[in-house]
XYZ file of C-alpha atoms in Angstrom:
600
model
C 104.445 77.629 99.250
C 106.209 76.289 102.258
C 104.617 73.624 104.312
C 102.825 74.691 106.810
C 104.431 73.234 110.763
C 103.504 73.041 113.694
C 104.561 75.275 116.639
C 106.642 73.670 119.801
C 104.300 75.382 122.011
C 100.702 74.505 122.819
C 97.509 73.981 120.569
C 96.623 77.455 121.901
C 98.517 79.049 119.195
C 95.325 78.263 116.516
C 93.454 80.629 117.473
C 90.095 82.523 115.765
C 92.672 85.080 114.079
C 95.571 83.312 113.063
C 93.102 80.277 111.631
C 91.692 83.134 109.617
C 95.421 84.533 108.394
C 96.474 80.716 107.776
C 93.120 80.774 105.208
C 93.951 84.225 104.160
C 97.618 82.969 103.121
C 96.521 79.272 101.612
C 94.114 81.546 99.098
C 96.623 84.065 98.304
C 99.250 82.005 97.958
C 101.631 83.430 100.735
C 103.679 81.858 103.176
C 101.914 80.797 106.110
C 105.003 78.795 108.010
C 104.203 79.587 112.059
C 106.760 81.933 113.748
C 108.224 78.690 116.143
C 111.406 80.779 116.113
C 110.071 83.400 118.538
C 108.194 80.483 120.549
C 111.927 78.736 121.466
C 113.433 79.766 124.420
C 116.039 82.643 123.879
C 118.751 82.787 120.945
C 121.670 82.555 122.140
C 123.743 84.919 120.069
C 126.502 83.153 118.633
C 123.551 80.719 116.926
C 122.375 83.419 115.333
C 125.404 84.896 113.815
C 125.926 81.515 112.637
C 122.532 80.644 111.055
C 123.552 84.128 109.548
C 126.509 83.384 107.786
C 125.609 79.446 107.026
C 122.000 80.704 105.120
C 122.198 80.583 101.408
C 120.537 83.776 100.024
C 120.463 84.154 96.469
C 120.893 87.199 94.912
C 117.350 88.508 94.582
C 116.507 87.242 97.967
C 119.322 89.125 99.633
C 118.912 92.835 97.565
C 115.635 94.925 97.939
C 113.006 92.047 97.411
C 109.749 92.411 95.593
C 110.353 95.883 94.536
C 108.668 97.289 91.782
C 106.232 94.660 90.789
C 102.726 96.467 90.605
C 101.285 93.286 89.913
C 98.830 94.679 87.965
C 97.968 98.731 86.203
C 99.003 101.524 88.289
C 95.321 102.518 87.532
C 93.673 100.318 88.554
C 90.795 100.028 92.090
C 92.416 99.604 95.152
C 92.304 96.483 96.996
C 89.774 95.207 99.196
C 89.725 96.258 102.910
C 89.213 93.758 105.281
C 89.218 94.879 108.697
C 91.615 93.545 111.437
C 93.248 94.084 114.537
C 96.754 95.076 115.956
C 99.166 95.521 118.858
C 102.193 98.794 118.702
C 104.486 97.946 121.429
C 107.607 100.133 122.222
C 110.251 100.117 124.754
C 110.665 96.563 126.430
C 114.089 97.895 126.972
C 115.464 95.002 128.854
C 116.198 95.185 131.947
C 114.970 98.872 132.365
C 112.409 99.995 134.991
C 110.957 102.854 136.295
C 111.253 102.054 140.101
C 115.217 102.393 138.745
C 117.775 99.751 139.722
C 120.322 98.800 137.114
C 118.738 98.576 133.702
C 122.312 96.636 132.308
C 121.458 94.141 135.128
C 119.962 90.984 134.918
C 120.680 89.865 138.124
C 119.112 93.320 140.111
C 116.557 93.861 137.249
C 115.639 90.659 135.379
C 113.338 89.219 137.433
C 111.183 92.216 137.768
C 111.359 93.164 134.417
C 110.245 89.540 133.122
C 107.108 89.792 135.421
C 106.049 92.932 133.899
C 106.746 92.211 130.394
C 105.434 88.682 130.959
C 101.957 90.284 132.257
C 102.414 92.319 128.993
C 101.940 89.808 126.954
C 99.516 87.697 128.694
C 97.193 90.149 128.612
C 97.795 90.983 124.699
C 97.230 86.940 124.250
C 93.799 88.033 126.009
C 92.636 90.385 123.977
C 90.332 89.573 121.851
C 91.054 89.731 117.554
C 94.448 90.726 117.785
C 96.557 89.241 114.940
C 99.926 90.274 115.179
C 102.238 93.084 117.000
C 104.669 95.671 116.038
C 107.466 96.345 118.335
C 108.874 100.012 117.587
C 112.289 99.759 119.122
C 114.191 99.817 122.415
C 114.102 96.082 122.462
C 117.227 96.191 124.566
C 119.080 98.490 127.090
C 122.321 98.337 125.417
C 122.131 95.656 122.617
C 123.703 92.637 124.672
C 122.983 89.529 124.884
C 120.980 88.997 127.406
C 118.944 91.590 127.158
C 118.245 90.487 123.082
C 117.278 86.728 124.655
C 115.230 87.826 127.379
C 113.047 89.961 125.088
C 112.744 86.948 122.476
C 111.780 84.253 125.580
C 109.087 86.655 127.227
C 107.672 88.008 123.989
C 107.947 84.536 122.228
C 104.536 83.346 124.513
C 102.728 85.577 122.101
C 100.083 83.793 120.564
C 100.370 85.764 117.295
C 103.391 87.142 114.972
C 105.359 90.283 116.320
C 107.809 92.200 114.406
C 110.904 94.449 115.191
C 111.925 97.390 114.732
C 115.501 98.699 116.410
C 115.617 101.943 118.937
C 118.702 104.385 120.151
C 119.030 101.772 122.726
C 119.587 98.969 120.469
C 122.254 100.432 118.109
C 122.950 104.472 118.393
C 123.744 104.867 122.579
C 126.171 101.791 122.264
C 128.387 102.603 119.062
C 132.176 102.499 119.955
C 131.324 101.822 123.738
C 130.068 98.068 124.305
C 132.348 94.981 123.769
C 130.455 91.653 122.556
C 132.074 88.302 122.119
C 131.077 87.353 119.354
C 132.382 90.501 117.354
C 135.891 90.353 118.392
C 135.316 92.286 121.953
C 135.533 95.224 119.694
C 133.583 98.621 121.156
C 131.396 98.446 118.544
C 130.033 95.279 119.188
C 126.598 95.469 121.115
C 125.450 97.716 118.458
C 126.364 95.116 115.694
C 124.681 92.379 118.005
C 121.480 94.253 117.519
C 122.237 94.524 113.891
C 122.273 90.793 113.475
C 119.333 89.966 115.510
C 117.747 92.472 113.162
C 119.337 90.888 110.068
C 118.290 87.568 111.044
C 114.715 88.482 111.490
C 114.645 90.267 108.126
C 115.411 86.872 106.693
C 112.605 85.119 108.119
C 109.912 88.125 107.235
C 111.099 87.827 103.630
C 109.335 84.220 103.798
C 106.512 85.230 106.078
C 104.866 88.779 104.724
C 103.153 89.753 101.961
C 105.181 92.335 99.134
C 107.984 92.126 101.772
C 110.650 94.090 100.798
C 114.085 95.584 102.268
C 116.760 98.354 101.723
C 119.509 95.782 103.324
C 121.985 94.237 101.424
C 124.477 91.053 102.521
C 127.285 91.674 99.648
C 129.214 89.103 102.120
C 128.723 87.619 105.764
C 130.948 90.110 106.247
C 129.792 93.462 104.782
C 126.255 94.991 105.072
C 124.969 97.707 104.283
C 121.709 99.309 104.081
C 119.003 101.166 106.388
C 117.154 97.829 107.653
C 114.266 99.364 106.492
C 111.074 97.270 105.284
C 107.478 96.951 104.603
C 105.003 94.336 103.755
C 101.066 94.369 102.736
C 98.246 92.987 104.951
C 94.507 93.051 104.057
C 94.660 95.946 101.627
C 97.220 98.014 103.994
C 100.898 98.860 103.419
C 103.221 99.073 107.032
C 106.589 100.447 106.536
C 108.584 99.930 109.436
C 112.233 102.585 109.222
C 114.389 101.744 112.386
C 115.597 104.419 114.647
C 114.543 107.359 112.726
C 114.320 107.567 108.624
C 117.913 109.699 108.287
C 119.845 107.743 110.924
C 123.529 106.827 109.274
C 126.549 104.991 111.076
C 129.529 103.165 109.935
C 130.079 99.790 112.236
C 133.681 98.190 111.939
C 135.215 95.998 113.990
C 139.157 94.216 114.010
C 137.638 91.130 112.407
C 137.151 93.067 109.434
C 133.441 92.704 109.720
C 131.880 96.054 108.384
C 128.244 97.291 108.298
C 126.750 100.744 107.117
C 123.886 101.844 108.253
C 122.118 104.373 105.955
C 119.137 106.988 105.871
C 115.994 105.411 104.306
C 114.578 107.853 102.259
C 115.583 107.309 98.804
C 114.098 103.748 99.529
C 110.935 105.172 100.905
C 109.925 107.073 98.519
C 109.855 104.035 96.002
C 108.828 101.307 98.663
C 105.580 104.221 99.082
C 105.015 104.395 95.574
C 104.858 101.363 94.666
C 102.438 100.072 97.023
C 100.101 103.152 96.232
C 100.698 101.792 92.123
C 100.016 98.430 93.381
C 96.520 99.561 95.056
C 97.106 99.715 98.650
C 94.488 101.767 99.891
C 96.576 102.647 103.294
C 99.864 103.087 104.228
C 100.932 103.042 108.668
C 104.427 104.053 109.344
C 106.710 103.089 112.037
C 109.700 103.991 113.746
C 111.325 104.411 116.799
C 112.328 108.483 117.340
C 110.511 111.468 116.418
C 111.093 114.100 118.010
C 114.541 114.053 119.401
C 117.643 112.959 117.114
C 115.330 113.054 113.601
C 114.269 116.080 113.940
C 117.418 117.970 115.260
C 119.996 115.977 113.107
C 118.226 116.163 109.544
C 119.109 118.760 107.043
C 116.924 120.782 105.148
C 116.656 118.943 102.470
C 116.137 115.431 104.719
C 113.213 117.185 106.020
C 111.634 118.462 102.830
C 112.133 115.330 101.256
C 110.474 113.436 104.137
C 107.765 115.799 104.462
C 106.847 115.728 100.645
C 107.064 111.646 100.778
C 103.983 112.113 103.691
C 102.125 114.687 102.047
C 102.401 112.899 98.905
C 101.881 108.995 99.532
C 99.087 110.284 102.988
C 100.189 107.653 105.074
C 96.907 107.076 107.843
C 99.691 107.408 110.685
C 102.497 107.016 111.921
C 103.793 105.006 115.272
C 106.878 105.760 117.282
C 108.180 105.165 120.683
C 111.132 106.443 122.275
C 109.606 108.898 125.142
C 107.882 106.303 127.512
C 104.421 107.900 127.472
C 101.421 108.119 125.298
C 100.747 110.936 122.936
C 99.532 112.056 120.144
C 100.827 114.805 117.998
C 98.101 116.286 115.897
C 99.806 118.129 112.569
C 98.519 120.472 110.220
C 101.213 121.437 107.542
C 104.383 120.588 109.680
C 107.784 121.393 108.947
C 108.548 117.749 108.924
C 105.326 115.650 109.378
C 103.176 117.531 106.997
C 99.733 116.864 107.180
C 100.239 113.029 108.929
C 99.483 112.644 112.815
C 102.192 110.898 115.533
C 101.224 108.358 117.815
C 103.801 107.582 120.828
C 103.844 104.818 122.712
C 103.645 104.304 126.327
C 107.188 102.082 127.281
C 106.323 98.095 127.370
C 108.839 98.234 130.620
C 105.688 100.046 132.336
C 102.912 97.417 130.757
C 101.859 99.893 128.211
C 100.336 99.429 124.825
C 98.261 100.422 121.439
C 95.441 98.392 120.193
C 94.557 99.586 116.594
C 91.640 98.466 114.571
C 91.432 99.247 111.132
C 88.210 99.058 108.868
C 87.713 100.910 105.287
C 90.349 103.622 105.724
C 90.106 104.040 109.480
C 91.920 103.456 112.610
C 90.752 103.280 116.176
C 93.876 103.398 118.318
C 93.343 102.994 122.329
C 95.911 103.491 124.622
C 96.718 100.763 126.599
C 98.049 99.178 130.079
C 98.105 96.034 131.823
C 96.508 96.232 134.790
C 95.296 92.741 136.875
C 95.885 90.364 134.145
C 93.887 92.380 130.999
C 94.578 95.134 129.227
C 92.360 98.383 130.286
C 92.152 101.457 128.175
C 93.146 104.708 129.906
C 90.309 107.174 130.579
C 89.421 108.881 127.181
C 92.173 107.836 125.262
C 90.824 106.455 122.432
C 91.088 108.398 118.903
C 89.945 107.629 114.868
C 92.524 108.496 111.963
C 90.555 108.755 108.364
C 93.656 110.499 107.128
C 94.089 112.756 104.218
C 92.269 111.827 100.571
C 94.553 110.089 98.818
C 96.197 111.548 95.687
C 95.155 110.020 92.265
C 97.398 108.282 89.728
C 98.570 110.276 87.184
C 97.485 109.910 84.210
C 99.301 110.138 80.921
C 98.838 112.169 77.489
C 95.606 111.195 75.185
C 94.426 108.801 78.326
C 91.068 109.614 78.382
C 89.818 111.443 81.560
C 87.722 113.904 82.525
C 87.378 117.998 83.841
C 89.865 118.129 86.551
C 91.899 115.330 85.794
C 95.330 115.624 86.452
C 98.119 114.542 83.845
C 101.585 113.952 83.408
C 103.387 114.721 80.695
C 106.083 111.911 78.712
C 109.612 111.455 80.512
C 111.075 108.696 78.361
C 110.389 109.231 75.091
C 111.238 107.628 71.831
C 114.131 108.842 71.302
C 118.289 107.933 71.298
C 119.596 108.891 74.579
C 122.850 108.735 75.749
C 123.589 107.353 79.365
C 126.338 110.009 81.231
C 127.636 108.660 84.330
C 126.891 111.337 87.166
C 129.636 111.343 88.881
C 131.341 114.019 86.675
C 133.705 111.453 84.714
C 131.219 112.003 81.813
C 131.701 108.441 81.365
C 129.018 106.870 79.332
C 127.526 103.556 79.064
C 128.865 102.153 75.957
C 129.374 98.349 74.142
C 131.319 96.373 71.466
C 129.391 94.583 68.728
C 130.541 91.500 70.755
C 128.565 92.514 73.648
C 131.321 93.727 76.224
C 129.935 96.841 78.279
C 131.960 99.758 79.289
C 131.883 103.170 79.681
C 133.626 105.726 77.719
C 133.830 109.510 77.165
C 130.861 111.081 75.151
C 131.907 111.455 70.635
C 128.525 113.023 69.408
C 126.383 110.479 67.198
C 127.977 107.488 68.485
C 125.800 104.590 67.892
C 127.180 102.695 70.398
C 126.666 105.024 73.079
C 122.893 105.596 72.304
C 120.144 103.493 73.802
C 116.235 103.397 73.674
C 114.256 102.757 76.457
C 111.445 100.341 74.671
C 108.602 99.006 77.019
C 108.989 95.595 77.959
C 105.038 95.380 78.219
C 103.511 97.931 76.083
C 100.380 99.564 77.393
C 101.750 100.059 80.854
C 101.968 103.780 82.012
C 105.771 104.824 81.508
C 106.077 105.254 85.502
C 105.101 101.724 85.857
C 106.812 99.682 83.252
C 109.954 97.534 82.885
C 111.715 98.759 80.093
C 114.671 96.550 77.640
C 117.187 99.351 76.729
C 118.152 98.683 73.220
C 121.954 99.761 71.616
C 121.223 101.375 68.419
C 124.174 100.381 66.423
C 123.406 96.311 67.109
C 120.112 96.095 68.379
C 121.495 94.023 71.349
C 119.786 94.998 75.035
C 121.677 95.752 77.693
C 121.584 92.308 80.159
C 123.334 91.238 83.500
C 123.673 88.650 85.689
C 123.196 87.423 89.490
C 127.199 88.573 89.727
C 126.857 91.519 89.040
C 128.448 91.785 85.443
C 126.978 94.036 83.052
C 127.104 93.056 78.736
C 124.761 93.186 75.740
C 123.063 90.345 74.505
C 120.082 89.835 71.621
C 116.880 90.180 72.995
C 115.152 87.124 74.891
C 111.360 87.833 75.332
C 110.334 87.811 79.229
C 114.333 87.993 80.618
C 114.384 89.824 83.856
C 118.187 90.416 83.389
C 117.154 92.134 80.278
C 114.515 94.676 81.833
C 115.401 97.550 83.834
C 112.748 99.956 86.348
C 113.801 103.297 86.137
C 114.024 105.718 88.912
C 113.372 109.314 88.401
C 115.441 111.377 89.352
C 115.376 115.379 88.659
C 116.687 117.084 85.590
C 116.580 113.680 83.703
C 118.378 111.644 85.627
C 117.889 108.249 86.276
C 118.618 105.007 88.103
C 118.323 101.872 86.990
C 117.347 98.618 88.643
C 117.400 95.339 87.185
C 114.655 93.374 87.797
C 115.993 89.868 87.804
C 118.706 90.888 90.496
C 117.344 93.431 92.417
C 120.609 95.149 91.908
C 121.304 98.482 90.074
C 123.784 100.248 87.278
C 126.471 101.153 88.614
C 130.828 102.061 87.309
C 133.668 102.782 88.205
C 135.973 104.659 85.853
C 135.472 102.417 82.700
C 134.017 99.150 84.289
C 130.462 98.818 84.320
C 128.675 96.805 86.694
C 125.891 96.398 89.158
C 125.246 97.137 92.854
C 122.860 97.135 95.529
C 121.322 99.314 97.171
C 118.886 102.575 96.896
C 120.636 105.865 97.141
C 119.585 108.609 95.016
C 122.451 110.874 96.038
C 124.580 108.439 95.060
C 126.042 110.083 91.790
C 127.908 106.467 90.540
C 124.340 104.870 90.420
C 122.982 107.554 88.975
C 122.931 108.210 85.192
C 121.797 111.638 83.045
C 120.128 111.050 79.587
C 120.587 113.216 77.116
C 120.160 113.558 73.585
C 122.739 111.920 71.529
C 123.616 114.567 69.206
C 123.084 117.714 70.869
C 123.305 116.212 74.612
C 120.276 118.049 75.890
C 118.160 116.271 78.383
C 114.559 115.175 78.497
C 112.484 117.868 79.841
C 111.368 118.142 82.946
C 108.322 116.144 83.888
C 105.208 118.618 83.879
C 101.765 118.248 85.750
C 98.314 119.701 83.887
C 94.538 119.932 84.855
C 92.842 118.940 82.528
C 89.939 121.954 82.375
C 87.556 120.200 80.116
C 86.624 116.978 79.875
C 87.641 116.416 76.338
C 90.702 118.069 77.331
C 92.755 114.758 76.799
C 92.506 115.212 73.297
C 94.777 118.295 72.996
C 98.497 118.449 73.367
C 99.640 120.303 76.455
C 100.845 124.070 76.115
C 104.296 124.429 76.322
C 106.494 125.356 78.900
C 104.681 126.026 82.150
C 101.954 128.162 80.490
C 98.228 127.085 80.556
C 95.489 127.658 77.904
C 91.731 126.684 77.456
C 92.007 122.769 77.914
C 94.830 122.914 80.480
C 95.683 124.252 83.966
C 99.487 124.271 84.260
C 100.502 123.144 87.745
C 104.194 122.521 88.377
C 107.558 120.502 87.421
C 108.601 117.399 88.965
C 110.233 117.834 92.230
C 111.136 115.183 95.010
C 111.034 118.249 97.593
C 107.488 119.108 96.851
C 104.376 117.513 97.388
C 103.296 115.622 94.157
C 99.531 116.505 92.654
C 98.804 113.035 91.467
C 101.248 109.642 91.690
C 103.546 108.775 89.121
C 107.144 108.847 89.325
């Protein structure tokens, strides 16, 4: 754990909360190192590009930390609630007011804006309990400079943690038409300014949260790519913070051959979700910046079912946005794109407005906020409780015991020799010399070189949450990699995270694989196999079909079942989709649909 410092701002930073998240962090073992970074005065901008480029990030550190690594069985209780208390801020929006003026201005604006947000926060540091703040983008007007340091000086006075998420302001109004210095004065350059102040904070959450994890990648100081998405755990509840809006995409470049992509979230959310529901957090609170304008107009069909199933499925308690400047709260009952899961807006920090949410044993009290004479007052009957949805059990898995109306799974990844087919309609597949080199090569039926079982790297772990070695049948060699992405077989080593692999379902059998010392995940390129970052399930490279090595059919479909009786457990399922006496035949595996139970 790192040592714990002291802040170069008053003693009043110890206070009742944070003295109880410092204990909270020395008992669980998590880093408790104080935010002094947000306490400074503001970062100037060309610092911060360079603390970017001179940080050494391994390779683990830099992909999608801390992903996949239920720390303990998928069914097992969830985790203690312990109540707490937090802030949802939206909109600072330097230098932006509503009596007008020039919101690009610091010289009209600035000193106006400062007072207000600097009110803001005094009264937050007044409130009583609150332990740390989530700020749901619109940090900035524009994504410039001043505006970025403004927002860290004013908001660094807060007495607790507060964490960022980026708006339309910040990095979608600005693409191709705002210079920045420090990015070659090329048009895209504000909205890579607010990429790196993002970037940069990611790196110091990764040391600071709980189960932090990311869907960014660094390949080089030069080339990122990646949503910016990520989440963390705190006292038995999972937050997910998704940028602008969960499908936003964008391709930055500028003449000093800097180049970031910005890509849609869901492939990663739908993991980051299931993972913390395997891992036993009891509630999930979503945020991001845009609800109801560019997400919902720009998604396709299939965006929207996919986002909507990941809500209905994982029940998140709620979710936050800003964007629109005022409070409100959109109540849903089987939405086209929320589902079940109800909206809170909030009101624009440029007009002294806030949330203050509570949560205790699965339920959140959220009071709309504003500054008014030095405290924050709640507005006249605007104070709501979430309980949610019921949560949907784990799956459970054939001959695991469970009783009438339990609901099953059936086996994805079963004993047998499976070839691995590239995808991307090369039908490459993965393939290896008895002196370990790794390739890819076109399909000859019964080649033992080209078929692989997936063998439990801990046995009695439900197949959906287990790291699996993936053994060559002609040598007996695994398939291993390293930090550089170079992919080979080696004889089994016991315990190697470069030897285990967490697959990702998914449909019709297909798979992708991440390696669980690297964070990175199987990828090729004509007859080079290697590893990547990053989670895309539509990416058809990453992406890899098993199917029986002689007669190249795939697995079956995965199947749901209620179990009618409650010795049920001890009879096979019926096959196909039928149902008999001991089993209630539900559906197939599908990422577009809600799921009955949690699995893959």
């Amino acid at each position: 754990m790192q040592p714990f410092t002291t802040p170069k701002k008053s003693l009043s930073w110890y206070r009742p909360a944070t003295i109880t998240l410092v204990l909270f962090c020395l008992v669980s073992g998590t880093s408790c190192a104080a935010d002094t970074d947000k306490a400074n005065p503001a970062i100037d901008a060309i610092k911060v590009i360079d603390a970017i480029n001179a940080r050494s990030v391994t390779p683990q550190q830099d992909g999608n930390s801390n992903m996949g690594e239920p720390p303990r069985p998928a069914n097992a209780l969830p985790l203690a609630d312990i109540p707490f208390t937090f802030a949802v801020i939206a909109d600072p929006q330097a230098f932006r007011l509503s009596s007008g003026g020039n919101p690009n201005s610091e010289s009209i604006n600035g000193t106006e804006w400062r007072k207000i947000n600097s009110n803001l926060v005094a009264a937050l540091n007044k409130y009583s309990g609150v332990e740390f703040a989530i700020m749901n983008g619109d940090v900035t007007e524009f994504g410039r400079s001043d505006s970025w340091n403004n927002v860290i000086s004013v908001y660094g006075n807060l007495r607790f943690p507060y964490y960022f998420g980026l708006g339309n302001h910040d990095y979608q109004n600005n693409v191709g038409d705002c210079t920045h210095p420090d990015f070659g004065f090329d048009s895209n350059g504000c909205a890579m300014n607010s990429v790196a102040r993002m970037d940069y904070e990611l790196g110091l959450y990764a040391n600071r949260l709980s189960n932090f994890s990311k869907d960014w990648v660094r390949t080089s100081s030069a080339h990122w790519s990646g949503s910016m998405s990520y989440s963390w755990d705190y006292n038995g509840v999972h937050f997910v913070q998704l940028q602008n809006y969960p499908t936003y995409r964008v391709e930055l470049t500028s003449w000093t051959a800097r180049y970031i992509w910005i890509d849609r979230s869901l492939s990663w959310l739908h993991e980051d979700m299931r993972l913390a529901r395997l891992r036993g957090m009891s509630a999930i609170i979503v945020n991001f910046h845009q609800d109801n304008d560019f997400f919902s107009r720009t998604a396709t069909v299939a965006e929207r079912l996919q986002f909507r199933a990941i809500m209905n499925t994982y029940t998140p308690l709620a979710i936050f946005v800003g964007h629109q400047h005022q409070f409100a709260r959109e109540e849903h009952h089987d939405d086209p794109l929320f589902g079940n899961v109800n909206v809170y807006r909030t009101g624009a920090a440029f007009e002294a407005k806030a949330h203050i949410v509570t949560y205790d044993n699965k339920k959140l009290t959220i009071s709309e906020m504003e500054e008014k004479g030095g405290v924050l007052e709640q507005l006249p009957d605007k104070r709501y409780e979430e309980y949610g949805q019921p949560q949907k059990p784990m799956c459970l898995t054939p001959g695991q015991a469970g009783g009438k109306d339990s609901i099953y799974i059936t086996t994805f990844l079963t004993d047998s020799h499976w070839n691995l087919r590239q995808v991307s309609g090369t039908d490459n597949n993965v393939d290896a010399d008895p002196q370990g080199n790794a390739y890819m090569r076109p399909w000859t039926i019964g080649n033992p070189y080209q078929l692989w079982t997936f063998v439990k790297a801990y046995p009695g772990w439900p197949e959906f949450s287990s790291w699996y070695v993936i053994k060559q049948t002609a040598t007996g060699r695994v398939l291993d990699s390293d930090a550089d992405g170079h992919v080979y077989t080696r004889d089994p080593t016991p315990g190697s995270g470069y030897q285990q692999w967490w697959p990702i379902k998914l449909e019709n059998g297909m798979v992708q694989l991440r390696n669980r010392a690297t964070n990175r995940f199987l990828d090729g390129d004509g007859s080079r196999l290697y590893t990547s970052f990053g989670y895309d399930m539509d990416n058809h490279h990453r992406s890899w079909q098993l199917s029986h090595g002689w007669y190249r059919y795939p697995p079956e479909n995965s199947r749901y079942f209620k179990a009618k009786t409650d010795n049920a457990y001890a009879y096979p399922f019926p096959e196909g989709k039928n149902s008999n006496d001991n089993w209630q035949y539900l559906r197939e595996h599908n990422f577009l649909d809600t799921l009955p139970c949690i699995a893959w």
